[in-house]
Amino acid sequence: MRCVLSRPDLVLAIDTSAAHCAAALLFGHREPGVTETAKITVRCEVMAKGQAERLPVMVQELLDSEAAGWADLTQLAVGVGPGNFTGIRIAVAYARGLAMGLGVPATGVTTFQAIAMNSGAMPFPFWTVLDAPRGAVYAQRFPGGAACILDPLDRALQDAPLQRFGDLSPERVIQAIAEHAFRSPADPGSRPAPFYLRAADAAPASDPPPVILP
């Protein structure tokens, strides 16, 4: 049964930045200086590929399960990485297209921000960490640190506690993305962008480009 709120806000969050396809609906309301979450419904499936085909279907199933429609959405949230290069682009492109079509704001949330939302009583400062290719880690120090790529044994990581992506389920990550966006709403014209810390592994095509006729 759909939750009835005096001042309803409905946030749709999506994430395909790792080997999963995830979506969440957050019901809540805002008042000056206060945000209150009433309910969060989550869908998540583990998959290494196929997110582009599964994501739109999953979102529709999620809306149907809560008797909600596209016109009910007041904000979009999307996981922007770092993570899988192609996966990030799938969710970001979908969120930007929905935002344009529905006329609602879209908020990009990094994986670091989602991890930090789950830090609980962990004292500042602390590091948020997730695995990166070639044995490295993506890391960001909270509060106020810049995201970077480090060796897991880097001495910089030894100066504060670690909060690791692997310690969280994908369900908890997508829930944190929705919660973070709800607490930090985007401007109506915002355009979330992929958050990359390294270049793609794809090599330039070896075939010569086609000849463009005049």
mmCIF file of C-alpha atoms in Angstrom:
data_model
loop_
_atom_site.group_PDB
_atom_site.id
_atom_site.type_symbol
_atom_site.label_atom_id
_atom_site.label_comp_id
_atom_site.label_asym_id
_atom_site.label_seq_id
_atom_site.Cartn_x
_atom_site.Cartn_y
_atom_site.Cartn_z
ATOM 1 C CA MET A 1 0.000 0.000 0.000
ATOM 2 C CA ARG A 2 1.420 3.354 -0.986
ATOM 3 C CA CYS A 3 2.486 5.670 1.816
ATOM 4 C CA VAL A 4 0.415 8.869 2.065
ATOM 5 C CA LEU A 5 2.381 11.984 3.011
ATOM 6 C CA SER A 6 1.279 15.541 3.652
ATOM 7 C CA ARG A 7 4.050 16.906 1.442
ATOM 8 C CA PRO A 8 5.113 13.949 -0.664
ATOM 9 C CA ASP A 9 8.464 13.622 -2.377
ATOM 10 C CA LEU A 10 9.284 10.548 -4.397
ATOM 11 C CA VAL A 11 12.926 9.904 -5.316
ATOM 12 C CA LEU A 12 13.921 7.248 -7.862
ATOM 13 C CA ALA A 13 17.531 6.073 -7.458
ATOM 14 C CA ILE A 14 19.383 3.807 -9.906
ATOM 15 C CA ASP A 15 22.865 2.298 -10.002
ATOM 16 C CA THR A 16 24.706 0.013 -12.416
ATOM 17 C CA SER A 17 28.270 1.028 -11.530
ATOM 18 C CA ALA A 18 29.283 -2.502 -10.451
ATOM 19 C CA ALA A 19 28.154 -6.062 -11.225
ATOM 20 C CA HIS A 20 24.544 -5.369 -10.330
ATOM 21 C CA CYS A 21 21.410 -3.588 -11.483
ATOM 22 C CA ALA A 22 19.713 -1.700 -8.660
ATOM 23 C CA ALA A 23 16.845 0.728 -8.183
ATOM 24 C CA ALA A 24 15.128 2.259 -5.167
ATOM 25 C CA LEU A 25 12.086 4.410 -4.453
ATOM 26 C CA LEU A 26 12.295 6.733 -1.475
ATOM 27 C CA PHE A 27 9.124 8.260 -0.067
ATOM 28 C CA GLY A 28 9.693 11.289 2.137
ATOM 29 C CA HIS A 29 8.860 14.904 2.772
ATOM 30 C CA ARG A 30 10.812 18.115 3.228
ATOM 31 C CA GLU A 31 10.200 21.063 5.467
ATOM 32 C CA PRO A 32 12.522 24.017 6.115
ATOM 33 C CA GLY A 33 15.634 22.579 7.687
ATOM 34 C CA VAL A 34 14.176 19.069 7.954
ATOM 35 C CA THR A 35 14.117 15.991 5.693
ATOM 36 C CA GLU A 36 12.235 12.899 6.823
ATOM 37 C CA THR A 37 12.262 9.543 5.060
ATOM 38 C CA ALA A 38 9.009 7.598 5.359
ATOM 39 C CA LYS A 39 9.815 4.503 3.312
ATOM 40 C CA ILE A 40 12.410 3.049 0.927
ATOM 41 C CA THR A 41 11.689 0.158 -1.445
ATOM 42 C CA VAL A 42 14.679 -1.511 -3.128
ATOM 43 C CA ARG A 43 15.151 -3.839 -6.081
ATOM 44 C CA CYS A 44 18.587 -5.293 -6.833
ATOM 45 C CA GLU A 45 19.892 -8.097 -9.044
ATOM 46 C CA VAL A 46 23.471 -9.325 -9.392
ATOM 47 C CA MET A 47 24.557 -9.294 -13.050
ATOM 48 C CA ALA A 48 27.829 -8.762 -14.882
ATOM 49 C CA LYS A 49 26.135 -7.638 -18.103
ATOM 50 C CA GLY A 50 22.679 -6.870 -19.451
ATOM 51 C CA GLN A 51 21.983 -3.878 -17.201
ATOM 52 C CA ALA A 52 20.968 -1.668 -20.131
ATOM 53 C CA GLU A 53 18.112 -4.029 -20.992
ATOM 54 C CA ARG A 54 17.126 -4.856 -17.416
ATOM 55 C CA LEU A 55 17.190 -1.374 -15.840
ATOM 56 C CA PRO A 56 14.095 0.153 -17.544
ATOM 57 C CA VAL A 57 12.069 -2.986 -16.815
ATOM 58 C CA MET A 58 13.205 -3.034 -13.173
ATOM 59 C CA VAL A 59 12.244 0.614 -12.696
ATOM 60 C CA GLN A 60 8.782 0.031 -14.140
ATOM 61 C CA GLU A 61 8.313 -3.019 -11.911
ATOM 62 C CA LEU A 62 9.350 -0.964 -8.897
ATOM 63 C CA LEU A 63 6.916 1.833 -9.705
ATOM 64 C CA ASP A 64 4.113 -0.667 -10.268
ATOM 65 C CA SER A 65 4.829 -2.392 -6.954
ATOM 66 C CA GLU A 66 4.233 0.895 -5.138
ATOM 67 C CA ALA A 67 1.262 1.994 -7.286
ATOM 68 C CA ALA A 68 3.341 4.992 -8.402
ATOM 69 C CA GLY A 69 3.584 6.603 -11.829
ATOM 70 C CA TRP A 70 6.220 8.587 -13.670
ATOM 71 C CA ALA A 71 4.393 11.827 -12.921
ATOM 72 C CA ASP A 72 4.758 11.148 -9.179
ATOM 73 C CA LEU A 73 8.555 11.368 -9.286
ATOM 74 C CA THR A 74 10.002 14.573 -7.865
ATOM 75 C CA GLN A 75 13.736 13.749 -8.047
ATOM 76 C CA LEU A 76 16.126 11.276 -9.660
ATOM 77 C CA ALA A 77 19.371 9.966 -8.189
ATOM 78 C CA VAL A 78 22.067 7.998 -9.974
ATOM 79 C CA GLY A 79 25.285 6.303 -8.907
ATOM 80 C CA VAL A 80 28.064 7.945 -10.951
ATOM 81 C CA GLY A 81 31.001 5.770 -9.863
ATOM 82 C CA PRO A 82 33.862 5.177 -9.765
ATOM 83 C CA GLY A 83 33.272 1.654 -10.963
ATOM 84 C CA ASN A 84 32.620 -0.195 -14.196
ATOM 85 C CA PHE A 85 33.160 2.183 -17.129
ATOM 86 C CA THR A 86 30.234 0.982 -19.269
ATOM 87 C CA GLY A 87 27.939 0.335 -16.313
ATOM 88 C CA ILE A 88 28.272 3.900 -15.055
ATOM 89 C CA ARG A 89 27.362 5.300 -18.454
ATOM 90 C CA ILE A 90 24.242 3.114 -18.676
ATOM 91 C CA ALA A 91 22.699 4.496 -15.479
ATOM 92 C CA VAL A 92 23.828 8.090 -16.045
ATOM 93 C CA ALA A 93 22.430 8.196 -19.581
ATOM 94 C CA TYR A 94 19.137 6.707 -18.394
ATOM 95 C CA ALA A 95 18.858 9.198 -15.522
ATOM 96 C CA ARG A 96 19.635 12.178 -17.735
ATOM 97 C CA GLY A 97 17.065 11.078 -20.303
ATOM 98 C CA LEU A 98 14.393 10.642 -17.624
ATOM 99 C CA ALA A 99 15.220 13.992 -16.056
ATOM 100 C CA MET A 100 14.827 15.751 -19.374
ATOM 101 C CA GLY A 101 11.610 13.963 -20.270
ATOM 102 C CA LEU A 102 9.970 14.332 -16.854
ATOM 103 C CA GLY A 103 11.269 17.801 -16.066
ATOM 104 C CA VAL A 104 12.610 16.797 -12.644
ATOM 105 C CA PRO A 105 16.094 17.328 -11.156
ATOM 106 C CA ALA A 106 18.700 14.567 -11.207
ATOM 107 C CA THR A 107 21.430 14.158 -8.597
ATOM 108 C CA GLY A 108 24.682 12.290 -9.178
ATOM 109 C CA VAL A 109 25.994 10.438 -6.119
ATOM 110 C CA THR A 110 29.499 8.955 -6.050
ATOM 111 C CA THR A 111 30.171 5.515 -4.640
ATOM 112 C CA PHE A 112 32.333 7.218 -2.008
ATOM 113 C CA GLN A 113 29.381 9.317 -0.839
ATOM 114 C CA ALA A 114 27.201 6.201 -0.663
ATOM 115 C CA ILE A 115 29.835 4.395 1.404
ATOM 116 C CA ALA A 116 30.229 7.406 3.706
ATOM 117 C CA MET A 117 26.458 7.429 4.313
ATOM 118 C CA ASN A 118 26.988 4.059 6.016
ATOM 119 C CA SER A 119 29.865 5.158 8.232
ATOM 120 C CA GLY A 120 27.587 5.216 11.287
ATOM 121 C CA ALA A 121 29.445 6.241 14.393
ATOM 122 C CA MET A 122 32.858 6.050 12.706
ATOM 123 C CA PRO A 123 34.902 9.078 13.852
ATOM 124 C CA PHE A 124 36.300 11.617 11.426
ATOM 125 C CA PRO A 125 38.551 11.396 9.552
ATOM 126 C CA PHE A 126 38.070 8.078 7.723
ATOM 127 C CA TRP A 127 38.748 6.618 4.275
ATOM 128 C CA THR A 128 36.150 5.188 1.912
ATOM 129 C CA VAL A 129 37.715 2.487 -0.251
ATOM 130 C CA LEU A 130 36.701 0.245 -3.147
ATOM 131 C CA ASP A 131 38.696 -2.150 -5.295
ATOM 132 C CA ALA A 132 40.183 -0.895 -8.555
ATOM 133 C CA PRO A 133 41.880 -2.770 -11.434
ATOM 134 C CA ARG A 134 45.462 -3.990 -11.230
ATOM 135 C CA GLY A 135 45.394 -4.462 -7.475
ATOM 136 C CA ALA A 136 44.890 -0.778 -6.664
ATOM 137 C CA VAL A 137 42.046 0.853 -4.732
ATOM 138 C CA TYR A 138 39.912 3.903 -5.334
ATOM 139 C CA ALA A 139 39.886 5.974 -2.160
ATOM 140 C CA GLN A 140 38.592 9.222 -0.714
ATOM 141 C CA ARG A 141 39.261 10.656 2.714
ATOM 142 C CA PHE A 142 36.303 12.176 4.567
ATOM 143 C CA PRO A 143 35.735 14.960 5.284
ATOM 144 C CA GLY A 144 37.066 17.121 2.490
ATOM 145 C CA GLY A 145 39.550 14.798 0.833
ATOM 146 C CA ALA A 146 40.006 14.395 -2.915
ATOM 147 C CA ALA A 147 39.323 11.049 -4.599
ATOM 148 C CA CYS A 148 42.430 9.202 -5.750
ATOM 149 C CA ILE A 149 43.913 5.841 -6.792
ATOM 150 C CA LEU A 150 46.236 4.233 -4.249
ATOM 151 C CA ASP A 151 48.134 1.047 -3.577
ATOM 152 C CA PRO A 152 46.337 -0.877 -0.787
ATOM 153 C CA LEU A 153 49.534 -0.663 1.276
ATOM 154 C CA ASP A 154 49.945 3.086 0.783
ATOM 155 C CA ARG A 155 50.937 4.670 4.077
ATOM 156 C CA ALA A 156 48.310 7.386 3.598
ATOM 157 C CA LEU A 157 45.609 4.769 4.228
ATOM 158 C CA GLN A 158 47.057 3.919 7.611
ATOM 159 C CA ASP A 159 46.264 7.286 9.217
ATOM 160 C CA ALA A 160 42.503 6.742 9.610
ATOM 161 C CA PRO A 161 39.872 3.934 9.750
ATOM 162 C CA LEU A 162 38.638 2.403 6.492
ATOM 163 C CA GLN A 163 35.064 1.990 5.282
ATOM 164 C CA ARG A 164 35.116 -0.473 2.393
ATOM 165 C CA PHE A 165 32.645 -0.928 -0.445
ATOM 166 C CA GLY A 166 32.944 -4.700 -0.024
ATOM 167 C CA ASP A 167 31.501 -4.406 3.472
ATOM 168 C CA LEU A 168 28.175 -3.189 2.040
ATOM 169 C CA SER A 169 25.537 -5.057 0.064
ATOM 170 C CA PRO A 170 24.386 -3.568 -3.279
ATOM 171 C CA GLU A 171 20.972 -3.103 -1.646
ATOM 172 C CA ARG A 172 22.472 -0.884 1.031
ATOM 173 C CA VAL A 173 24.470 1.090 -1.569
ATOM 174 C CA ILE A 174 21.410 1.964 -3.671
ATOM 175 C CA GLN A 175 19.503 2.878 -0.522
ATOM 176 C CA ALA A 176 22.343 5.221 0.474
ATOM 177 C CA ILE A 177 22.320 6.811 -3.002
ATOM 178 C CA ALA A 178 18.616 7.586 -2.611
ATOM 179 C CA GLU A 179 19.073 8.943 0.913
ATOM 180 C CA HIS A 180 22.045 11.141 -0.028
ATOM 181 C CA ALA A 181 20.205 12.652 -2.988
ATOM 182 C CA PHE A 182 17.087 13.278 -0.917
ATOM 183 C CA ARG A 183 19.122 15.205 1.649
ATOM 184 C CA SER A 184 20.983 17.157 -1.056
ATOM 185 C CA PRO A 185 18.485 17.952 -3.836
ATOM 186 C CA ALA A 186 19.858 19.047 -7.199
ATOM 187 C CA ASP A 187 19.023 22.142 -9.189
ATOM 188 C CA PRO A 188 16.335 21.581 -11.858
ATOM 189 C CA GLY A 189 18.843 21.913 -14.700
ATOM 190 C CA SER A 190 21.552 19.691 -13.210
ATOM 191 C CA ARG A 191 23.135 17.047 -15.455
ATOM 192 C CA PRO A 192 24.874 14.204 -13.575
ATOM 193 C CA ALA A 193 28.089 12.995 -15.192
ATOM 194 C CA PRO A 194 30.187 9.842 -14.814
ATOM 195 C CA PHE A 195 32.834 10.053 -12.094
ATOM 196 C CA TYR A 196 35.987 8.432 -13.465
ATOM 197 C CA LEU A 197 39.382 8.218 -11.763
ATOM 198 C CA ARG A 198 41.108 6.432 -14.623
ATOM 199 C CA ALA A 199 40.804 6.247 -18.388
ATOM 200 C CA ALA A 200 38.933 3.431 -20.115
ATOM 201 C CA ASP A 201 40.904 0.324 -21.071
ATOM 202 C CA ALA A 202 39.507 0.423 -24.622
ATOM 203 C CA ALA A 203 42.133 0.876 -27.338
ATOM 204 C CA PRO A 204 41.599 3.075 -30.421
ATOM 205 C CA ALA A 205 40.367 1.219 -33.487
ATOM 206 C CA SER A 206 43.181 -0.046 -35.717
ATOM 207 C CA ASP A 207 41.112 0.252 -38.921
ATOM 208 C CA PRO A 208 41.432 3.530 -40.860
ATOM 209 C CA PRO A 209 38.427 5.871 -40.583
ATOM 210 C CA PRO A 210 35.942 5.912 -43.473
ATOM 211 C CA VAL A 211 36.397 8.406 -46.264
ATOM 212 C CA ILE A 212 33.874 11.237 -46.063
ATOM 213 C CA LEU A 213 32.697 12.172 -49.521
ATOM 214 C CA PRO A 214 32.332 15.875 -50.339
#
